[in-house]
mmCIF file of C-alpha atoms in Angstrom:
data_model
loop_
_atom_site.group_PDB
_atom_site.id
_atom_site.type_symbol
_atom_site.label_atom_id
_atom_site.label_comp_id
_atom_site.label_asym_id
_atom_site.label_seq_id
_atom_site.Cartn_x
_atom_site.Cartn_y
_atom_site.Cartn_z
ATOM 1 C CA MET A 621 0.000 0.000 0.000
ATOM 2 C CA ARG A 622 1.184 3.498 -0.812
ATOM 3 C CA LEU A 623 0.476 6.460 1.493
ATOM 4 C CA ALA A 624 1.261 10.129 0.920
ATOM 5 C CA ARG A 625 0.414 13.693 1.875
ATOM 6 C CA ILE A 626 -0.810 16.133 -0.751
ATOM 7 C CA ALA A 627 -1.524 19.849 -0.873
ATOM 8 C CA THR A 628 -5.178 20.801 -1.382
ATOM 9 C CA ASP A 629 -7.130 24.047 -1.281
ATOM 10 C CA SER A 630 -8.172 23.026 2.235
ATOM 11 C CA GLY A 631 -4.639 22.324 3.384
ATOM 12 C CA PRO A 632 -2.471 19.201 3.547
ATOM 13 C CA ARG A 633 -4.333 15.901 3.410
ATOM 14 C CA PRO A 634 -3.205 12.300 4.001
ATOM 15 C CA VAL A 635 -4.042 10.036 1.086
ATOM 16 C CA CYS A 636 -3.852 6.412 -0.004
ATOM 17 C CA LEU A 637 -3.308 5.209 -3.552
ATOM 18 C CA ARG A 638 -6.274 3.123 -4.698
ATOM 19 C CA ASP A 639 -7.499 2.353 -8.214
ATOM 20 C CA GLY A 640 -5.029 4.794 -9.736
ATOM 21 C CA ARG A 641 -6.101 7.826 -7.672
ATOM 22 C CA TRP A 642 -5.147 9.410 -4.375
ATOM 23 C CA HIS A 643 -8.010 8.933 -1.903
ATOM 24 C CA GLU A 644 -8.150 11.037 1.251
ATOM 25 C CA VAL A 645 -8.055 9.139 4.554
ATOM 26 C CA ALA A 646 -8.782 10.194 8.109
ATOM 27 C CA ASP A 647 -5.675 8.792 9.806
ATOM 28 C CA PRO A 648 -2.907 6.944 7.962
ATOM 29 C CA TYR A 649 -1.586 5.557 11.269
ATOM 30 C CA ALA A 650 -4.853 3.852 12.231
ATOM 31 C CA ASP A 651 -5.103 0.055 12.207
ATOM 32 C CA THR A 652 -7.880 0.348 9.622
ATOM 33 C CA LEU A 653 -7.975 3.163 7.076
ATOM 34 C CA THR A 654 -11.130 5.261 6.935
ATOM 35 C CA PHE A 655 -11.667 6.856 3.529
ATOM 36 C CA THR A 656 -13.205 10.299 3.840
ATOM 37 C CA GLY A 657 -14.517 10.718 0.304
ATOM 38 C CA PRO A 658 -12.480 13.064 -1.891
ATOM 39 C CA ALA A 659 -10.198 11.511 -4.508
ATOM 40 C CA HIS A 660 -7.518 13.183 -6.614
ATOM 41 C CA ASP A 661 -5.973 12.346 -9.970
ATOM 42 C CA LEU A 662 -2.284 11.492 -9.893
ATOM 43 C CA ASP A 663 -1.463 14.230 -12.377
ATOM 44 C CA GLY A 664 -1.557 17.721 -10.999
ATOM 45 C CA VAL A 665 -1.327 17.000 -7.267
ATOM 46 C CA ARG A 666 1.555 18.412 -5.268
ATOM 47 C CA LEU A 667 3.156 15.794 -3.071
ATOM 48 C CA LEU A 668 4.360 16.932 0.346
ATOM 49 C CA ALA A 669 6.760 15.199 2.717
ATOM 50 C CA PRO A 670 4.825 12.009 3.531
ATOM 51 C CA ALA A 671 5.376 12.305 7.297
ATOM 52 C CA GLU A 672 5.550 15.142 9.816
ATOM 53 C CA PRO A 673 7.911 13.768 12.449
ATOM 54 C CA ARG A 674 8.164 15.100 15.972
ATOM 55 C CA VAL A 675 11.376 13.096 16.324
ATOM 56 C CA LEU A 676 13.833 12.826 13.427
ATOM 57 C CA LEU A 677 16.873 10.607 13.903
ATOM 58 C CA GLY A 678 19.796 9.596 11.737
ATOM 59 C CA MET A 679 21.992 6.583 12.333
ATOM 60 C CA ALA A 680 25.746 7.036 12.679
ATOM 61 C CA HIS A 681 28.342 4.278 12.238
ATOM 62 C CA ASN A 682 26.112 2.464 9.767
ATOM 63 C CA GLY A 683 27.631 2.821 6.323
ATOM 64 C CA ALA A 684 29.324 -0.554 5.852
ATOM 65 C CA PRO A 685 29.501 -3.993 7.524
ATOM 66 C CA GLY A 686 32.747 -3.050 9.278
ATOM 67 C CA ASP A 687 30.861 -0.414 11.265
ATOM 68 C CA ARG A 688 29.613 -3.203 13.561
ATOM 69 C CA ASP A 689 32.973 -2.799 15.286
ATOM 70 C CA LEU A 690 31.829 0.674 16.367
ATOM 71 C CA PRO A 691 29.081 1.479 18.887
ATOM 72 C CA LEU A 692 25.611 1.890 17.429
ATOM 73 C CA GLN A 693 24.764 5.597 17.719
ATOM 74 C CA ALA A 694 22.175 8.059 16.473
ATOM 75 C CA PHE A 695 22.029 11.818 15.999
ATOM 76 C CA MET A 696 19.075 14.178 16.073
ATOM 77 C CA LYS A 697 18.029 16.395 13.190
ATOM 78 C CA SER A 698 15.694 19.345 13.455
ATOM 79 C CA THR A 699 12.271 18.526 12.045
ATOM 80 C CA ARG A 700 12.400 21.975 10.447
ATOM 81 C CA THR A 701 14.853 20.504 7.931
ATOM 82 C CA VAL A 702 12.134 18.235 6.476
ATOM 83 C CA ILE A 703 10.964 19.071 2.961
ATOM 84 C CA GLY A 704 9.033 17.202 0.295
ATOM 85 C CA PRO A 705 9.529 16.360 -3.368
ATOM 86 C CA GLU A 706 10.625 19.291 -5.551
ATOM 87 C CA ASP A 707 11.253 21.548 -2.546
ATOM 88 C CA PRO A 708 14.718 23.148 -2.613
ATOM 89 C CA ILE A 709 17.779 22.062 -0.694
ATOM 90 C CA VAL A 710 19.315 25.376 0.388
ATOM 91 C CA VAL A 711 23.113 25.532 0.397
ATOM 92 C CA ASP A 712 25.136 28.142 2.275
ATOM 93 C CA GLU A 713 28.296 28.090 0.177
ATOM 94 C CA GLY A 714 30.257 29.630 3.043
ATOM 95 C CA LEU A 715 29.978 26.330 4.938
ATOM 96 C CA GLY A 716 32.012 24.331 2.430
ATOM 97 C CA GLN A 717 31.138 21.134 0.597
ATOM 98 C CA VAL A 718 27.585 19.837 0.897
ATOM 99 C CA ASN A 719 26.730 16.203 0.179
ATOM 100 C CA VAL A 720 23.414 14.539 -0.498
ATOM 101 C CA GLU A 721 23.052 11.085 1.064
ATOM 102 C CA GLY A 722 20.508 8.569 -0.198
ATOM 103 C CA GLU A 723 18.991 6.470 2.577
ATOM 104 C CA LEU A 724 16.057 4.252 3.454
ATOM 105 C CA ALA A 725 13.842 6.065 5.971
ATOM 106 C CA VAL A 726 11.593 4.291 8.467
ATOM 107 C CA VAL A 727 8.243 5.879 9.329
ATOM 108 C CA VAL A 728 7.010 4.837 12.779
ATOM 109 C CA ARG A 729 3.389 3.748 13.139
ATOM 110 C CA ARG A 730 2.673 3.783 16.871
ATOM 111 C CA THR A 731 4.027 4.895 20.203
ATOM 112 C CA CYS A 732 6.826 2.539 21.128
ATOM 113 C CA ARG A 733 9.424 2.153 23.866
ATOM 114 C CA ARG A 734 11.773 -0.732 24.638
ATOM 115 C CA LEU A 735 10.876 -2.668 21.528
ATOM 116 C CA ARG A 736 11.880 -6.310 21.252
ATOM 117 C CA PRO A 737 12.838 -7.647 17.813
ATOM 118 C CA GLU A 738 9.481 -9.387 17.491
ATOM 119 C CA ASP A 739 7.689 -6.071 18.181
ATOM 120 C CA VAL A 740 9.408 -4.092 15.440
ATOM 121 C CA PRO A 741 7.250 -4.986 12.401
ATOM 122 C CA SER A 742 4.049 -3.773 14.080
ATOM 123 C CA ALA A 743 5.768 -0.513 15.072
ATOM 124 C CA ILE A 744 6.584 0.431 11.467
ATOM 125 C CA LEU A 745 4.051 2.088 9.173
ATOM 126 C CA GLY A 746 6.322 1.807 6.154
ATOM 127 C CA TYR A 747 9.347 3.167 4.369
ATOM 128 C CA THR A 748 10.142 6.240 2.338
ATOM 129 C CA ILE A 749 13.207 7.792 0.726
ATOM 130 C CA GLY A 750 15.382 9.989 2.889
ATOM 131 C CA ASN A 751 18.125 12.390 1.834
ATOM 132 C CA ASP A 752 20.373 13.176 4.797
ATOM 133 C CA VAL A 753 21.991 16.321 3.384
ATOM 134 C CA THR A 754 25.239 17.164 5.165
ATOM 135 C CA ALA A 755 27.664 20.099 5.157
ATOM 136 C CA VAL A 756 30.574 17.695 5.474
ATOM 137 C CA GLU A 757 33.326 20.211 6.253
ATOM 138 C CA GLN A 758 31.405 21.249 9.363
ATOM 139 C CA THR A 759 31.607 17.788 10.934
ATOM 140 C CA ALA A 760 35.212 18.404 12.000
ATOM 141 C CA LEU A 761 34.204 21.683 13.654
ATOM 142 C CA ASP A 762 31.109 20.490 15.534
ATOM 143 C CA ASP A 763 30.940 16.924 16.825
ATOM 144 C CA LYS A 764 27.269 17.420 17.747
ATOM 145 C CA LEU A 765 26.536 17.888 13.997
ATOM 146 C CA THR A 766 24.360 20.972 14.488
ATOM 147 C CA GLN A 767 26.342 22.912 11.885
ATOM 148 C CA ALA A 768 26.514 19.979 9.467
ATOM 149 C CA LYS A 769 22.984 18.574 9.491
ATOM 150 C CA HIS A 770 20.511 21.375 10.154
ATOM 151 C CA GLY A 771 20.471 23.580 7.063
ATOM 152 C CA ASP A 772 17.218 24.578 5.398
ATOM 153 C CA GLY A 773 15.891 21.673 3.368
ATOM 154 C CA PHE A 774 18.543 19.276 4.673
ATOM 155 C CA THR A 775 16.100 16.357 5.035
ATOM 156 C CA PRO A 776 14.048 15.730 1.904
ATOM 157 C CA LEU A 777 11.538 12.902 2.400
ATOM 158 C CA GLY A 778 9.225 11.254 -0.108
ATOM 159 C CA PRO A 779 7.670 10.890 -2.479
ATOM 160 C CA TRP A 780 5.390 8.540 -0.485
ATOM 161 C CA ILE A 781 5.400 5.766 2.100
ATOM 162 C CA GLU A 782 5.494 2.175 0.891
ATOM 163 C CA THR A 783 3.992 -0.139 3.515
ATOM 164 C CA ASP A 784 4.875 -3.436 1.819
ATOM 165 C CA LEU A 785 8.659 -3.471 1.561
ATOM 166 C CA ASP A 786 11.383 -5.793 2.804
ATOM 167 C CA PRO A 787 14.068 -3.399 4.096
ATOM 168 C CA GLY A 788 16.856 -5.965 4.038
ATOM 169 C CA ASP A 789 18.095 -5.518 0.465
ATOM 170 C CA VAL A 790 16.755 -2.304 -1.058
ATOM 171 C CA PRO A 791 18.791 -0.890 -3.969
ATOM 172 C CA ILE A 792 19.770 2.769 -3.540
ATOM 173 C CA ALA A 793 20.969 5.021 -6.353
ATOM 174 C CA VAL A 794 21.993 8.675 -6.263
ATOM 175 C CA HIS A 795 21.724 10.804 -9.400
ATOM 176 C CA VAL A 796 22.984 14.370 -9.835
ATOM 177 C CA ASN A 797 21.796 16.228 -12.932
ATOM 178 C CA GLY A 798 20.625 12.950 -14.425
ATOM 179 C CA VAL A 799 23.943 11.142 -13.963
ATOM 180 C CA THR A 800 24.166 8.148 -11.629
ATOM 181 C CA VAL A 801 26.945 8.917 -9.147
ATOM 182 C CA ALA A 802 26.492 6.243 -6.463
ATOM 183 C CA GLU A 803 24.783 2.872 -6.107
ATOM 184 C CA ALA A 804 24.517 0.460 -3.183
ATOM 185 C CA SER A 805 21.994 -1.522 -1.138
ATOM 186 C CA THR A 806 20.653 -1.559 2.405
ATOM 187 C CA ARG A 807 22.206 -5.031 2.561
ATOM 188 C CA GLN A 808 25.539 -3.269 3.100
ATOM 189 C CA LEU A 809 24.450 -1.509 6.295
ATOM 190 C CA ALA A 810 26.088 -2.724 9.498
ATOM 191 C CA TRP A 811 22.889 -2.641 11.562
ATOM 192 C CA ASN A 812 19.504 -3.644 10.180
ATOM 193 C CA VAL A 813 16.220 -1.822 10.754
ATOM 194 C CA SER A 814 15.124 -4.096 13.589
ATOM 195 C CA GLU A 815 18.411 -3.653 15.451
ATOM 196 C CA GLN A 816 18.210 0.109 15.008
ATOM 197 C CA LEU A 817 14.690 0.447 16.417
ATOM 198 C CA VAL A 818 15.415 -1.882 19.335
ATOM 199 C CA HIS A 819 18.454 0.251 20.159
ATOM 200 C CA LEU A 820 16.726 3.615 19.787
ATOM 201 C CA THR A 821 13.642 2.745 21.822
ATOM 202 C CA ARG A 822 15.814 1.642 24.702
ATOM 203 C CA TYR A 823 16.590 5.321 25.225
ATOM 204 C CA LEU A 824 13.576 7.280 23.968
ATOM 205 C CA THR A 825 9.956 6.969 22.973
ATOM 206 C CA LEU A 826 9.081 7.073 19.293
ATOM 207 C CA GLY A 827 5.596 7.837 18.043
ATOM 208 C CA PRO A 828 3.397 7.980 14.949
ATOM 209 C CA GLY A 829 5.099 9.820 12.106
ATOM 210 C CA ASP A 830 8.567 9.837 13.627
ATOM 211 C CA VAL A 831 11.326 9.086 11.135
ATOM 212 C CA VAL A 832 14.625 7.206 11.332
ATOM 213 C CA LEU A 833 17.201 7.666 8.563
ATOM 214 C CA THR A 834 18.805 4.243 8.562
ATOM 215 C CA GLY A 835 22.283 4.967 7.222
ATOM 216 C CA CYS A 836 24.237 5.791 4.087
ATOM 217 C CA PRO A 837 26.043 2.827 2.456
ATOM 218 C CA PHE A 838 28.381 5.168 0.531
ATOM 219 C CA THR A 839 25.390 6.525 -1.398
ATOM 220 C CA PHE A 840 26.478 10.154 -1.293
ATOM 221 C CA SER A 841 27.595 12.871 -3.677
ATOM 222 C CA PRO A 842 28.609 16.528 -3.454
ATOM 223 C CA VAL A 843 26.138 19.044 -4.851
ATOM 224 C CA LYS A 844 26.132 22.768 -5.530
ATOM 225 C CA PRO A 845 23.514 25.419 -6.317
ATOM 226 C CA GLY A 846 21.916 24.775 -9.688
ATOM 227 C CA ASP A 847 22.144 20.992 -9.371
ATOM 228 C CA ARG A 848 19.243 18.562 -9.151
ATOM 229 C CA ALA A 849 19.603 15.661 -6.715
ATOM 230 C CA GLU A 850 17.569 12.499 -7.203
ATOM 231 C CA ILE A 851 17.508 9.487 -4.891
ATOM 232 C CA THR A 852 15.982 6.247 -6.181
ATOM 233 C CA LEU A 853 15.114 3.307 -3.933
ATOM 234 C CA GLY A 854 13.927 0.011 -5.346
ATOM 235 C CA GLY A 855 10.323 -0.719 -4.443
ATOM 236 C CA ILE A 856 9.583 2.918 -3.581
ATOM 237 C CA GLY A 857 10.454 5.337 -6.391
ATOM 238 C CA THR A 858 12.483 8.515 -6.867
ATOM 239 C CA LEU A 859 12.782 11.615 -4.687
ATOM 240 C CA SER A 860 13.885 14.689 -6.649
ATOM 241 C CA ASN A 861 14.958 18.080 -5.286
ATOM 242 C CA PRO A 862 16.665 21.132 -6.786
ATOM 243 C CA VAL A 863 19.638 22.690 -5.017
ATOM 244 C CA ARG A 864 19.784 26.451 -4.634
ATOM 245 C CA ALA A 865 21.982 28.984 -2.866
ATOM 246 C CA LEU A 866 20.984 30.610 0.407
#
């Protein structure tokens, strides 16, 4: 099943793809979807970020199998960095090189704390594409990553949530200006989705709509103003964003 958020004259609305149209729903996190009536053609709708997280986390030390030798850690990102498809990534060129990072993003379904591995599937609504944009030269200056990870538009999400996806071996490709610059798979991550959520919920509560960026298996590329960054994940689709100067 495919879930999204779209812009309407009445404001943002959650929708579900059914019979080739976006159908509005009352609550995408409910156990059973309630369709509220209005339907929208695929052409002409503006897709928004498919989730509005209160908590937005990225996983560190999770780019390659060898990272299992390092402690599993996460970092926070401001939810103000979240943007949707076609929204601009804003680059302050005074901060040095900026990279886009293609990642699988987990969207949490329910309130959860101290998850066990067997609890994880029911805690996940689905998966979307995440772009963990990073001002990489700032990481050496600020080990808390505030300067590196919190620029305007530094977390594109979208274009929708796919609820039926096996996260274990999802192909990831990064394209800049139509050229493929990086390819990998979630199979290469040191820590899988279940291990990540068990770890995170040991320390904090996650809730409906919260998002975890699961790690970058070398799927990154530098970008500059004027570029277009596209992240493609198998089984989900492509998330496309222009890059512009501050």
